[in-house]
PDB file of C-alpha atoms in Angstrom:
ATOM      1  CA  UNK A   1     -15.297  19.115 -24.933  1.00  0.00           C
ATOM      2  CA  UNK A   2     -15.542  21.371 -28.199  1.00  0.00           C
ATOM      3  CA  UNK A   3     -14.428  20.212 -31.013  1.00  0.00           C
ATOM      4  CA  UNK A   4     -12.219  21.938 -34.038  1.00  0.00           C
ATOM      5  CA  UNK A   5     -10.698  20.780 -37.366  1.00  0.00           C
ATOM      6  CA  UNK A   6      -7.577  18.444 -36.592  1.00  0.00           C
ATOM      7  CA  UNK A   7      -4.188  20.220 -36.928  1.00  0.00           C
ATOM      8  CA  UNK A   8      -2.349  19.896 -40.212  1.00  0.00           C
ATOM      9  CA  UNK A   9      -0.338  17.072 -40.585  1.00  0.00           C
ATOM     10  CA  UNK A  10       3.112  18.754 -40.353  1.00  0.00           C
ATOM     11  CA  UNK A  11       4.183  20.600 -37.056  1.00  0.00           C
ATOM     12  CA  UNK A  12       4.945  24.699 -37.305  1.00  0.00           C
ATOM     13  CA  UNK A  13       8.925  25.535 -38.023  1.00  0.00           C
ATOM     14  CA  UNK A  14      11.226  25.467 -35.390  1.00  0.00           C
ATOM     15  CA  UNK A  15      11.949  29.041 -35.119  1.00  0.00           C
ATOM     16  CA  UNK A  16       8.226  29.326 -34.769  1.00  0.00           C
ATOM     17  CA  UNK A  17       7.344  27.864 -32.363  1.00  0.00           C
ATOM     18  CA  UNK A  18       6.783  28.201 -28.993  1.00  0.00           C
ATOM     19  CA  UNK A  19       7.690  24.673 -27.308  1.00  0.00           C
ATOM     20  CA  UNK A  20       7.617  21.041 -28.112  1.00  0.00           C
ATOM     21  CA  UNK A  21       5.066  19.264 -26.741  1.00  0.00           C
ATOM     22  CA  UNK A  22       3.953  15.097 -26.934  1.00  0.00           C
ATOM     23  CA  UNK A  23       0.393  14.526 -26.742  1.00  0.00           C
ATOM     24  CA  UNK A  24      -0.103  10.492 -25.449  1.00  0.00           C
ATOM     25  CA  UNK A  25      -4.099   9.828 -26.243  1.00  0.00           C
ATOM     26  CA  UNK A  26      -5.604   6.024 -27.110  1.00  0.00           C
ATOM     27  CA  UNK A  27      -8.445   8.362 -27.461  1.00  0.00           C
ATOM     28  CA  UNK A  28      -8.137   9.345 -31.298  1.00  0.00           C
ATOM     29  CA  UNK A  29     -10.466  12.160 -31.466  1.00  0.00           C
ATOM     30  CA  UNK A  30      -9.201  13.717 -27.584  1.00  0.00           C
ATOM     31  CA  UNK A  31      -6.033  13.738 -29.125  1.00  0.00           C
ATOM     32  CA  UNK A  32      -6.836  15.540 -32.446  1.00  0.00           C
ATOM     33  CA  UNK A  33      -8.610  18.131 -30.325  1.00  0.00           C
ATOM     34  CA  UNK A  34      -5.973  18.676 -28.036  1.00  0.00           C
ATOM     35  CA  UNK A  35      -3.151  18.364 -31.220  1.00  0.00           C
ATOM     36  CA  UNK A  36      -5.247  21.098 -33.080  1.00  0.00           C
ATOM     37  CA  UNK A  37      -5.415  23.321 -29.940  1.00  0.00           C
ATOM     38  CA  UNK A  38      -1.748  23.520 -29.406  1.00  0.00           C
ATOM     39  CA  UNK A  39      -0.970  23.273 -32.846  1.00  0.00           C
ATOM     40  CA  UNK A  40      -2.552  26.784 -33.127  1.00  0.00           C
ATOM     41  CA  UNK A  41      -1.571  27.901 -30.215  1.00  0.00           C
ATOM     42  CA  UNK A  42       2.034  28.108 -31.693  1.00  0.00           C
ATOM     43  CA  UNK A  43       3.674  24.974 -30.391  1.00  0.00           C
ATOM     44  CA  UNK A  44       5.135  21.591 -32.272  1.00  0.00           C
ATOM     45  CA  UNK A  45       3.390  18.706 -31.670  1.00  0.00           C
ATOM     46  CA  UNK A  46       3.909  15.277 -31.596  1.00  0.00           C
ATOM     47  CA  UNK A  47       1.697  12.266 -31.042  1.00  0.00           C
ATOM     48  CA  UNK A  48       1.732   9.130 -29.620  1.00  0.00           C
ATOM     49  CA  UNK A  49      -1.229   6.287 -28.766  1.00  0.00           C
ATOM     50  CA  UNK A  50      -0.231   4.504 -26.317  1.00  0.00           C
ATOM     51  CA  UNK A  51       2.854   3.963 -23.941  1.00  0.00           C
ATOM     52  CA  UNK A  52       5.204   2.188 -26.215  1.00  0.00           C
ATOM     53  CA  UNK A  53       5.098   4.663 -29.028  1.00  0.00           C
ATOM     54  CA  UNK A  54       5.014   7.438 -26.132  1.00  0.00           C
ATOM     55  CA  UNK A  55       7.934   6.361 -25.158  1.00  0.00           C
ATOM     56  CA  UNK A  56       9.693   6.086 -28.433  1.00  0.00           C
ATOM     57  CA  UNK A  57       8.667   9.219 -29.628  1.00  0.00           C
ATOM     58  CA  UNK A  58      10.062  10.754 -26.521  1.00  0.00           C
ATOM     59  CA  UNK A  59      13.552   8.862 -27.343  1.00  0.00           C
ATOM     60  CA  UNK A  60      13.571  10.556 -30.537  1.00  0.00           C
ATOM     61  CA  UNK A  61      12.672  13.917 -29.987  1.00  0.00           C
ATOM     62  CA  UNK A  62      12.687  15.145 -26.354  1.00  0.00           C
ATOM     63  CA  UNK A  63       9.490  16.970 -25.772  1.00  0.00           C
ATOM     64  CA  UNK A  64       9.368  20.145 -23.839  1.00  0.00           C
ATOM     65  CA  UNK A  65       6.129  18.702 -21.916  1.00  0.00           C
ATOM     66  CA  UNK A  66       4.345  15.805 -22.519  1.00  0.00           C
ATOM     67  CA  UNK A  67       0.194  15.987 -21.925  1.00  0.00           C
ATOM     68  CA  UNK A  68      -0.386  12.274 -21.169  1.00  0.00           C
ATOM     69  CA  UNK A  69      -3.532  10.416 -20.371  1.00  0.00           C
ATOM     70  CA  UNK A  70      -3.326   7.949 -17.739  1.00  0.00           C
ATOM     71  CA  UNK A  71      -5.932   5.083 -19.217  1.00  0.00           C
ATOM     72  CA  UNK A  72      -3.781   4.125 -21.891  1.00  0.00           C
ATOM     73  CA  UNK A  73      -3.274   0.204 -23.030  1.00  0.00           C
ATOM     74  CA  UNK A  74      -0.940  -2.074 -22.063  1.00  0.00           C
ATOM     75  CA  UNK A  75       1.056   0.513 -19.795  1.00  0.00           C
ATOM     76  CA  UNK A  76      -0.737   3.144 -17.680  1.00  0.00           C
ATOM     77  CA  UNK A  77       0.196   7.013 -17.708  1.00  0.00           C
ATOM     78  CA  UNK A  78       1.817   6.661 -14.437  1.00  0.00           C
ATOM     79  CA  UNK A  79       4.547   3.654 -15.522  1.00  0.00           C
ATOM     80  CA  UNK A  80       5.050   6.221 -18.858  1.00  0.00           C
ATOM     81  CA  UNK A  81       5.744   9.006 -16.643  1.00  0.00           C
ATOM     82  CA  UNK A  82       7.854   7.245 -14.454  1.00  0.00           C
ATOM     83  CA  UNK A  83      10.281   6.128 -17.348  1.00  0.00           C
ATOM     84  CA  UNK A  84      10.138   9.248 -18.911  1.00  0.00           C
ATOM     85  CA  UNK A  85      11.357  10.908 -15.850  1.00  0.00           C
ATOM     86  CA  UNK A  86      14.046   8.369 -15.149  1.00  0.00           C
ATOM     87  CA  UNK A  87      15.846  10.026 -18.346  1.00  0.00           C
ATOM     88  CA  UNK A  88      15.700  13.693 -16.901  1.00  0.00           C
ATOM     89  CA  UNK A  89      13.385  15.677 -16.231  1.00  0.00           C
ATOM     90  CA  UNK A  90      10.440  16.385 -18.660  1.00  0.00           C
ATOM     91  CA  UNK A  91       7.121  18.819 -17.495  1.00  0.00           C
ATOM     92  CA  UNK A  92       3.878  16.014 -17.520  1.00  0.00           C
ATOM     93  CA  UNK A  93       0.124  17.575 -17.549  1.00  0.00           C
ATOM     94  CA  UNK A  94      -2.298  14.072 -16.850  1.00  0.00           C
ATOM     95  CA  UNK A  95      -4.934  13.624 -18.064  1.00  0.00           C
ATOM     96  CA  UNK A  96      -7.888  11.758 -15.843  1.00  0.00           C
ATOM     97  CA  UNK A  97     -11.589  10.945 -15.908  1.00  0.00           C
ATOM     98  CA  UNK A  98     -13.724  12.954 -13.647  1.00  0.00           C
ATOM     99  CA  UNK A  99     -14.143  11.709 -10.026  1.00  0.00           C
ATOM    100  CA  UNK A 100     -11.029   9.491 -10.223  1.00  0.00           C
ATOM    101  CA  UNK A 101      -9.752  11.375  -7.210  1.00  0.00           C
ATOM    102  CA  UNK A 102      -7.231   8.831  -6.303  1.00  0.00           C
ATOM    103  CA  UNK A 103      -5.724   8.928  -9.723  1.00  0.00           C
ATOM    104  CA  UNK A 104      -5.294  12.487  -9.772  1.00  0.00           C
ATOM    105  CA  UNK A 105      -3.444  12.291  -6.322  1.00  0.00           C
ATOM    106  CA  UNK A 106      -1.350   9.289  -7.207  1.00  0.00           C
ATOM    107  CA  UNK A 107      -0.571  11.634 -10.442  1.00  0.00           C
ATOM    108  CA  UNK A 108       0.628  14.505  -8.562  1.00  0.00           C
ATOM    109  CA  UNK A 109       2.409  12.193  -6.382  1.00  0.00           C
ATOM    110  CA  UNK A 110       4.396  10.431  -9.496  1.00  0.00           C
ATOM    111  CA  UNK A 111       5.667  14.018 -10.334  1.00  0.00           C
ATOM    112  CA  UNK A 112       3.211  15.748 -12.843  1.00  0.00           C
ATOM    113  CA  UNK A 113       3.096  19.142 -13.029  1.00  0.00           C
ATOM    114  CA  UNK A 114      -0.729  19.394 -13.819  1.00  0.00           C
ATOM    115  CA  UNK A 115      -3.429  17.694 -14.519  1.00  0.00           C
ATOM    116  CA  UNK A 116      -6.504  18.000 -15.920  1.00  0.00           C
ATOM    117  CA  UNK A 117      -9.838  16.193 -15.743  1.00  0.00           C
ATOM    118  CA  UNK A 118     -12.195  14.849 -18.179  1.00  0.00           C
ATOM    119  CA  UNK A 119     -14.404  16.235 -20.097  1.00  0.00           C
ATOM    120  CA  UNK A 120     -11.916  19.263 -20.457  1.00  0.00           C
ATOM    121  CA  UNK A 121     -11.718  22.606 -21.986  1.00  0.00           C
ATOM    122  CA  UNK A 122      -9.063  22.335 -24.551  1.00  0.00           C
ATOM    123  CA  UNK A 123      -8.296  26.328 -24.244  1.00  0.00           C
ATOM    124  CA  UNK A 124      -7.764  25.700 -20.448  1.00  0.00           C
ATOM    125  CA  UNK A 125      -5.692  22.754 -21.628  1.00  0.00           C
ATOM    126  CA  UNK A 126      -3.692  25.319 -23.508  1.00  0.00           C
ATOM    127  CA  UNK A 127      -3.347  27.767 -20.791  1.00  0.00           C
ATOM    128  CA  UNK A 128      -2.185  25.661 -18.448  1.00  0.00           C
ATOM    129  CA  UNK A 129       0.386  24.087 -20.743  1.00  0.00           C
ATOM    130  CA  UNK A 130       1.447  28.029 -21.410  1.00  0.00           C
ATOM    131  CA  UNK A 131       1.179  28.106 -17.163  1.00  0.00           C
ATOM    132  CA  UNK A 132       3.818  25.165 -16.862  1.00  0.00           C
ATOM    133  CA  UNK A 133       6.318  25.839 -19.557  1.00  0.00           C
ATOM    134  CA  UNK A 134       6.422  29.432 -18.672  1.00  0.00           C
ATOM    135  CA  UNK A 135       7.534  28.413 -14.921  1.00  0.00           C
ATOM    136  CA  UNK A 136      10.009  25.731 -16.003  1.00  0.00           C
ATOM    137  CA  UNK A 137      11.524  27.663 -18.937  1.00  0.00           C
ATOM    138  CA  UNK A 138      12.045  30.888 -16.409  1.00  0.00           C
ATOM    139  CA  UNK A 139      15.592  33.070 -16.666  1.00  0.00           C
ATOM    140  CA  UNK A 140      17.330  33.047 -13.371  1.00  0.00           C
ATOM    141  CA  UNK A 141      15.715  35.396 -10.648  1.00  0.00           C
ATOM    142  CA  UNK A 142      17.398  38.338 -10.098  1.00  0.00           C
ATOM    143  CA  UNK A 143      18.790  39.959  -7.261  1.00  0.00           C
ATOM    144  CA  UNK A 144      17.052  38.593  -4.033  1.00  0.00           C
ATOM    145  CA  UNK A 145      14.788  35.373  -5.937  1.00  0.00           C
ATOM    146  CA  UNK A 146      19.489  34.637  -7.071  1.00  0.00           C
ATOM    147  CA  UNK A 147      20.737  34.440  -3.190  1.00  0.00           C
ATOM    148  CA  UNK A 148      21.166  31.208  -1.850  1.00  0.00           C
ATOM    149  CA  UNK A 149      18.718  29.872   0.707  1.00  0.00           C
ATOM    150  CA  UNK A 150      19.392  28.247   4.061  1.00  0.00           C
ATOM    151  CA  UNK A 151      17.389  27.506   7.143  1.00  0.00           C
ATOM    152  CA  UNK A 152      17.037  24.556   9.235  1.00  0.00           C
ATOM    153  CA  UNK A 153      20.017  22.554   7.882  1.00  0.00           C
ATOM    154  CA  UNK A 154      18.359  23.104   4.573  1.00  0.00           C
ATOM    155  CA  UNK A 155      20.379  25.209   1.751  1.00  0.00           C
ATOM    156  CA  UNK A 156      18.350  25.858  -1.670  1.00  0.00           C
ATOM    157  CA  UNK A 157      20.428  27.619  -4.980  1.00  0.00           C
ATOM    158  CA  UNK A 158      17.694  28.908  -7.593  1.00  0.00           C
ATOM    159  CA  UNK A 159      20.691  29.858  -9.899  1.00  0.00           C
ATOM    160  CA  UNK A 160      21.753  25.805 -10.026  1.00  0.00           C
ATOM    161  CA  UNK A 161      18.483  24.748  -9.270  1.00  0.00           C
ATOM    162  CA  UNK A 162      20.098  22.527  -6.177  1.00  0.00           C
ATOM    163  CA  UNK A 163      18.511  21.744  -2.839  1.00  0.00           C
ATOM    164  CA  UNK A 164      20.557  19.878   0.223  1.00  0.00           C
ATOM    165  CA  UNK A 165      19.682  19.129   3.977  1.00  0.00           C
ATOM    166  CA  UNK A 166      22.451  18.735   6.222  1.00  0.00           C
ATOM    167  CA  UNK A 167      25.136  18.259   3.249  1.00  0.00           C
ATOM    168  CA  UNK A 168      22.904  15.254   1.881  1.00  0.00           C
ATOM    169  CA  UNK A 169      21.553  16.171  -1.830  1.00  0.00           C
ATOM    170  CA  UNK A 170      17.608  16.741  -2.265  1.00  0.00           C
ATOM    171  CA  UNK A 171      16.069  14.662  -5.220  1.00  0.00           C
ATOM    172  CA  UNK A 172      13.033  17.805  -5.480  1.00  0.00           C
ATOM    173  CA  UNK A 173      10.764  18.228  -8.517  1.00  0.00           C
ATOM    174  CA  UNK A 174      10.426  21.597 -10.263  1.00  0.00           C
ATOM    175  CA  UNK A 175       7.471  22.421  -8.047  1.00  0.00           C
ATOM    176  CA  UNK A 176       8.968  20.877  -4.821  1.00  0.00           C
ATOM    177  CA  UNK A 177      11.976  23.317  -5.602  1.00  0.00           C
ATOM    178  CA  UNK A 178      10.328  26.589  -5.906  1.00  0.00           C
ATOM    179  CA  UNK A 179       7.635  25.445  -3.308  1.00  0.00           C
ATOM    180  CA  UNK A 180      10.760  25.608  -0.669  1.00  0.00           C
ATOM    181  CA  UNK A 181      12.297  28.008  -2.008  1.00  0.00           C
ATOM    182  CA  UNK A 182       9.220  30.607  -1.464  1.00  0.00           C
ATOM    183  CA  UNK A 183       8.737  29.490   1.887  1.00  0.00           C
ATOM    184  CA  UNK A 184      12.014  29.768   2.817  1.00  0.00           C
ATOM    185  CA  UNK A 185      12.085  33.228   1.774  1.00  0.00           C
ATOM    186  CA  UNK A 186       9.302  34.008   3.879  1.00  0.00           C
ATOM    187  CA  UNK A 187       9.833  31.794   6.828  1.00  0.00           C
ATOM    188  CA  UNK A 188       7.442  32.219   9.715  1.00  0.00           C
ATOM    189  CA  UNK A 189       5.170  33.718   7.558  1.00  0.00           C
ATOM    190  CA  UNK A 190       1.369  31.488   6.811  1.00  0.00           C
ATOM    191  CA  UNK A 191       0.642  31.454   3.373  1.00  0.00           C
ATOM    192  CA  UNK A 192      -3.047  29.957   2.125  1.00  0.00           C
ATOM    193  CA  UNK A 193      -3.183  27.185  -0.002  1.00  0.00           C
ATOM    194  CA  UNK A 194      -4.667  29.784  -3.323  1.00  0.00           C
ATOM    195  CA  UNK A 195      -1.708  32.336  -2.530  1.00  0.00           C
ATOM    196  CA  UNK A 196       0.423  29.784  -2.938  1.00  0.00           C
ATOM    197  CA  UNK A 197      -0.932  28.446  -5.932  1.00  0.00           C
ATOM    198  CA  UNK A 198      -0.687  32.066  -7.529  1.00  0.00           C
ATOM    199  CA  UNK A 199       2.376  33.173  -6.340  1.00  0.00           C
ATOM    200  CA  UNK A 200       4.744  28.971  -6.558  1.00  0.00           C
ATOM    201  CA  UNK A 201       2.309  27.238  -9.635  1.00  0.00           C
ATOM    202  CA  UNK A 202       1.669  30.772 -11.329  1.00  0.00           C
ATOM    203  CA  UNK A 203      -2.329  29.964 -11.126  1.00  0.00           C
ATOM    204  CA  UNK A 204      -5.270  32.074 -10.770  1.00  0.00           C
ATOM    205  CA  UNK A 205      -7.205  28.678 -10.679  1.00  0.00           C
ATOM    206  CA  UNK A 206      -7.103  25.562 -10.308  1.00  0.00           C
ATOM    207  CA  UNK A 207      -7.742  22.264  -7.849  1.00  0.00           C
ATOM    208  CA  UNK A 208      -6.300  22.948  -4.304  1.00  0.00           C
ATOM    209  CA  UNK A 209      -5.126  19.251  -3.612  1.00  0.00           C
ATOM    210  CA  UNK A 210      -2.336  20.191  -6.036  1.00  0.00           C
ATOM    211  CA  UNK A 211      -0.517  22.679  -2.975  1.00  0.00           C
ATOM    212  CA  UNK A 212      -2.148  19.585  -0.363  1.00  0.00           C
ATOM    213  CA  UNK A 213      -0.398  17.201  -2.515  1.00  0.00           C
ATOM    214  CA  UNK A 214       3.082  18.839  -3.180  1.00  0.00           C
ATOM    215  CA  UNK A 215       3.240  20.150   0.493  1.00  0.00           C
ATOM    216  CA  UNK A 216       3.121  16.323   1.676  1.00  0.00           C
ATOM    217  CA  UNK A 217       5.752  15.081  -0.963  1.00  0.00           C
ATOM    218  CA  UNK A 218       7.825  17.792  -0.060  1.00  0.00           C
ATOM    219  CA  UNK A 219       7.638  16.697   3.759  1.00  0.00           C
ATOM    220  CA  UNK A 220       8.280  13.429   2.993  1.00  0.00           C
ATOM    221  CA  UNK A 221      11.691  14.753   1.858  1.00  0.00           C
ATOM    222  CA  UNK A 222      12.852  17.343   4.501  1.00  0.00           C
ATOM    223  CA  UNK A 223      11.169  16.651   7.328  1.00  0.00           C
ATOM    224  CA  UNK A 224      12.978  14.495  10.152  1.00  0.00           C
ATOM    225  CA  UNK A 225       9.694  12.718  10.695  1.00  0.00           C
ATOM    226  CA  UNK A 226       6.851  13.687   8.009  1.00  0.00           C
ATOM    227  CA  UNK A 227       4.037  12.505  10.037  1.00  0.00           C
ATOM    228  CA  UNK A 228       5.311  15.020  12.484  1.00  0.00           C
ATOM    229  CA  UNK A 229       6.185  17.945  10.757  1.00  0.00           C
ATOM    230  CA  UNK A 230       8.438  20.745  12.475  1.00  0.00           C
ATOM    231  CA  UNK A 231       9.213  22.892   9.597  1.00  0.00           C
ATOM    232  CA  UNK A 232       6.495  22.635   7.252  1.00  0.00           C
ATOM    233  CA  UNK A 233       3.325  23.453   9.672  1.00  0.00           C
ATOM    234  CA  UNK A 234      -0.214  23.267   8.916  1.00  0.00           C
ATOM    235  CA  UNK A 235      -1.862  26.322  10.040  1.00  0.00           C
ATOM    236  CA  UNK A 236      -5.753  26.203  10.885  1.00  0.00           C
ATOM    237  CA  UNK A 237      -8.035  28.003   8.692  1.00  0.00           C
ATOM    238  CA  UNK A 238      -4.906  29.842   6.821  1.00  0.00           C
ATOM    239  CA  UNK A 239      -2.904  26.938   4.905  1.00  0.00           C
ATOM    240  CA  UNK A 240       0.982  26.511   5.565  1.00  0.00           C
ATOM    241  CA  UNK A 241       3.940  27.779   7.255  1.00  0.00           C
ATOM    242  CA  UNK A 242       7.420  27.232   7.431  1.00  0.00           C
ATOM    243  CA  UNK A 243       9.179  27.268  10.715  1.00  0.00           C
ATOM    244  CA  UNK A 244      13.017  27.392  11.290  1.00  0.00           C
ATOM    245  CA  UNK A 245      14.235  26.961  14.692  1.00  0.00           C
ATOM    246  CA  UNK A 246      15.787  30.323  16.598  1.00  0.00           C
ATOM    247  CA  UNK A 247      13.368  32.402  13.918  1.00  0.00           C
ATOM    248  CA  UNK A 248      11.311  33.567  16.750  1.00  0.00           C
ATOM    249  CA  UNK A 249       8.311  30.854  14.770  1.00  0.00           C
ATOM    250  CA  UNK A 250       6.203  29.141  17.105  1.00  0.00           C
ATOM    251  CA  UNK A 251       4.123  26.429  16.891  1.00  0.00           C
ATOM    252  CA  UNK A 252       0.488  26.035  16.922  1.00  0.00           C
ATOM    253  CA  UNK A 253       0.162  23.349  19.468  1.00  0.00           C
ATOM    254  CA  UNK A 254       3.217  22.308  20.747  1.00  0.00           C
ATOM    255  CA  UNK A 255       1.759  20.183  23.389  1.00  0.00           C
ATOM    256  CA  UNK A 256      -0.374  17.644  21.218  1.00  0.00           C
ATOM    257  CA  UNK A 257      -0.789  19.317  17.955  1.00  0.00           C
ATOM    258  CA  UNK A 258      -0.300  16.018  16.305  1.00  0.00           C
ATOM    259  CA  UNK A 259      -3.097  13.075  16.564  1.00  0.00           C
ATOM    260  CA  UNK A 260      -2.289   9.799  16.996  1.00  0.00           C
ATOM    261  CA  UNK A 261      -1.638   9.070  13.332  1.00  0.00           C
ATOM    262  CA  UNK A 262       0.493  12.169  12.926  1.00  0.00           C
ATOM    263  CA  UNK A 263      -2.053  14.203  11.539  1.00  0.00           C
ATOM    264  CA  UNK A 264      -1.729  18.361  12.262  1.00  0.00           C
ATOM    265  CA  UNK A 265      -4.782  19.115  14.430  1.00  0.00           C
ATOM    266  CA  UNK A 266      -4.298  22.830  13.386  1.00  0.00           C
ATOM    267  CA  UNK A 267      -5.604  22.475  10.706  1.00  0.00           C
ATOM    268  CA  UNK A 268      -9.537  22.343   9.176  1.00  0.00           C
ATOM    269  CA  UNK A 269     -10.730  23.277   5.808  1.00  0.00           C
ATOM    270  CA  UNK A 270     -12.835  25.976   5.648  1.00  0.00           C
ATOM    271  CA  UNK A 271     -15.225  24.465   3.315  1.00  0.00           C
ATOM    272  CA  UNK A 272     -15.328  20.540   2.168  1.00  0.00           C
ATOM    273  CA  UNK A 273     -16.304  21.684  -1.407  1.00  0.00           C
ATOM    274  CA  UNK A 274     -12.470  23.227  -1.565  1.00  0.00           C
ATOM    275  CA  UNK A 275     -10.662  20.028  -0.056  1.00  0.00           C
ATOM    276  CA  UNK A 276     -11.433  17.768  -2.740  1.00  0.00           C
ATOM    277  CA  UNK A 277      -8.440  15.009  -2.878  1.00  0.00           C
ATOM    278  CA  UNK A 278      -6.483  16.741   0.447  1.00  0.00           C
ATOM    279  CA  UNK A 279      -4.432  14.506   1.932  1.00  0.00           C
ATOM    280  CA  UNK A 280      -6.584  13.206   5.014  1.00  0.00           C
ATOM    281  CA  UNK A 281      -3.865  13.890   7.424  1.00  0.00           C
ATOM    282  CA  UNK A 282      -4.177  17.162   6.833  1.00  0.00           C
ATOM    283  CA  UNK A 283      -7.659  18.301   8.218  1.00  0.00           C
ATOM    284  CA  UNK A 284      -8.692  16.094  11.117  1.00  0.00           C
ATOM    285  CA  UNK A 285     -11.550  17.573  13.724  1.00  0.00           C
ATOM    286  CA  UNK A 286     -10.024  21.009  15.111  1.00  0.00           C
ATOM    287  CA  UNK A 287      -9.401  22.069  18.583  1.00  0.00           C
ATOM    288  CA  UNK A 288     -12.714  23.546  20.005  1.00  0.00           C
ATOM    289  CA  UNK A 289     -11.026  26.567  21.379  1.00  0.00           C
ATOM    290  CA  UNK A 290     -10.649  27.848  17.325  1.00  0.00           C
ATOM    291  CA  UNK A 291     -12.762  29.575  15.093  1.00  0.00           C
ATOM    292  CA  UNK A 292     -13.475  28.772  11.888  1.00  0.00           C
ATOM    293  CA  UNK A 293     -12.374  30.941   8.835  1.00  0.00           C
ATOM    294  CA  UNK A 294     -15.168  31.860   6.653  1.00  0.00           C
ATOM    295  CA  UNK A 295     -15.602  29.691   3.378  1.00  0.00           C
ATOM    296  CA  UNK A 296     -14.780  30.865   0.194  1.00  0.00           C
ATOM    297  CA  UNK A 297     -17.316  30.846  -2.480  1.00  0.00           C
ATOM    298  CA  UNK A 298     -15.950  28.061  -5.340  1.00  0.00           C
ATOM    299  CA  UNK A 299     -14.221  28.993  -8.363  1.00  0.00           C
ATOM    300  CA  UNK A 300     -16.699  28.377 -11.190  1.00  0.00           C
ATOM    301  CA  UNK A 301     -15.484  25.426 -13.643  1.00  0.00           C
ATOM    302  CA  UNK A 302     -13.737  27.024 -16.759  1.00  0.00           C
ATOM    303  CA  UNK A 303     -15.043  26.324 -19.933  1.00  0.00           C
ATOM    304  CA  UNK A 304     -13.923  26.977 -23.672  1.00  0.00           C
TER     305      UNK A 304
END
């Protein structure tokens, strides 16, 4: 990770800048790297060591996003995030070591909006704090992105930001949210896992197991039975589509499509070097009769 002169000790004027943001680091030189970055970058930083003063610093000065580390002492990033959320909601990039798969899926999982491994480019750090505040702090769509959004027994309003099925409130994240609200503006319609990430997360890069990840929460919540989805369908070699009954949407499979363990047998990656932390359900052996898309040469890592 490069390295640049720490920030100076006092944050940049309100009127200047461009967002708060908490930076929660046992890690003292990560987090003058990081502070320094987004110091420049324009925004006013805060800084906290572990998940007491995390905490307390968030109590006295709510953060527009918090870029949290999840080895911290005493209490983990996940039990911070998880109390910080239980006060409203708050925008969480994690921070992970490299190869800790299951911590980066269990962080998605919690609710964070991002996360990044380590060692880590603190200019992509940057970017994809600009990435997530810019989506969260978006004006209400106009015309056609304002109209409410029903389907299914499911009824979405971007204005108020409010999601119900069948008259029973949704308790969706900010990505969950717009995740159903794109496919339910294009229902029917397969979508691949990096349109989705450009056109919901606002990404031209990125780990894929961030749409895997976010497409299984948001079954969990909307689906009947989410280890049988009917309205969130894996399609095989494409990514994901959502079907709403009387739409004229059919099913891949409909007699068997699921395996034993509810897993979509529509559904294989193209290429295992992409599927990195999928959800496992999501890509058991395909039916012979289907042809394989072709891979897609990796994104290279990005690097300050």
């Amino acid at each position: 990770m490069e390295n640049t002169p720490p920030a100076p000790p006092h944050t940049p004027a309100p009127d200047a800048a461009r967002g708060r943001v908490l930076v929660v680091d046992d890690d003292p030189t990560v987090a003058e790297v990081v502070v320094g970055y987004l110091y420049r970058a324009g925004y006013a930083v805060d800084r906290a060591g572990d998940g007491a003063a995390a905490l307390e610093r968030f109590a006295a000065a709510r953060p527009d996003l918090v870029v949290l580390d999840l080895m911290l002492p005493a209490m983990d990033g996940f039990e911070v995030c998880r109390r910080m959320r239980a006060h409203g909601p708050v925008q969480v990039i994690m921070l992970t070591a490299r190869g800790d798969e299951e911590d980066r899926i269990l962080g998605l999982e919690t609710g964070a909006d991002d996360y990044v491994t380590k060692p880590f480019s603190p200019r992509e750090l940057v970017l994809r704090v600009e990435s997530v505040l810019r989506r969260a702090g978006a004006g209400a769509p106009a015309a056609e992105g304002a109209r409410p959004l029903s389907g299914a027994g499911l009824r979405l309003d971007p204005v108020a930001r409010s999601a119900s099925r069948d008259g029973v409130g949704l308790a969706l994240t900010l990505r969950e949210f717009d995740l159903l609200a794109f496919l339910l503006r294009y229902p029917g319609r397969a979508f691949g896992r990096e349109e989705l990430m450009r056109e919901v997360w606002g990404w031209d890069f990125g780990d894929l197991s961030t749409v895997t990840v976010h497409i299984r929460r948001l079954r969990g919540k909307v689906e009947q039975d989410p280890a049988r989805p009917r309205l969130i369908r894996t399609v095989w070699g494409v990514g994901y589509r959502l079907d709403l009954p009387g739409e004229g949407a059919a099913s891949e499979d409909p007699e068997g499509a699921e395996g034993p363990e509810g897993a979509d047998r529509t559904h294989v990656p193209e290429d295992p070097a992409r599927t990195e932390g999928m959800d496992r359900t999501d890509h058991p052996e395909a039916p012979a009769r289907t042809a394989a898309a072709p891979a897609a040469a990796p994104l290279p890592p990005v690097r300050g």
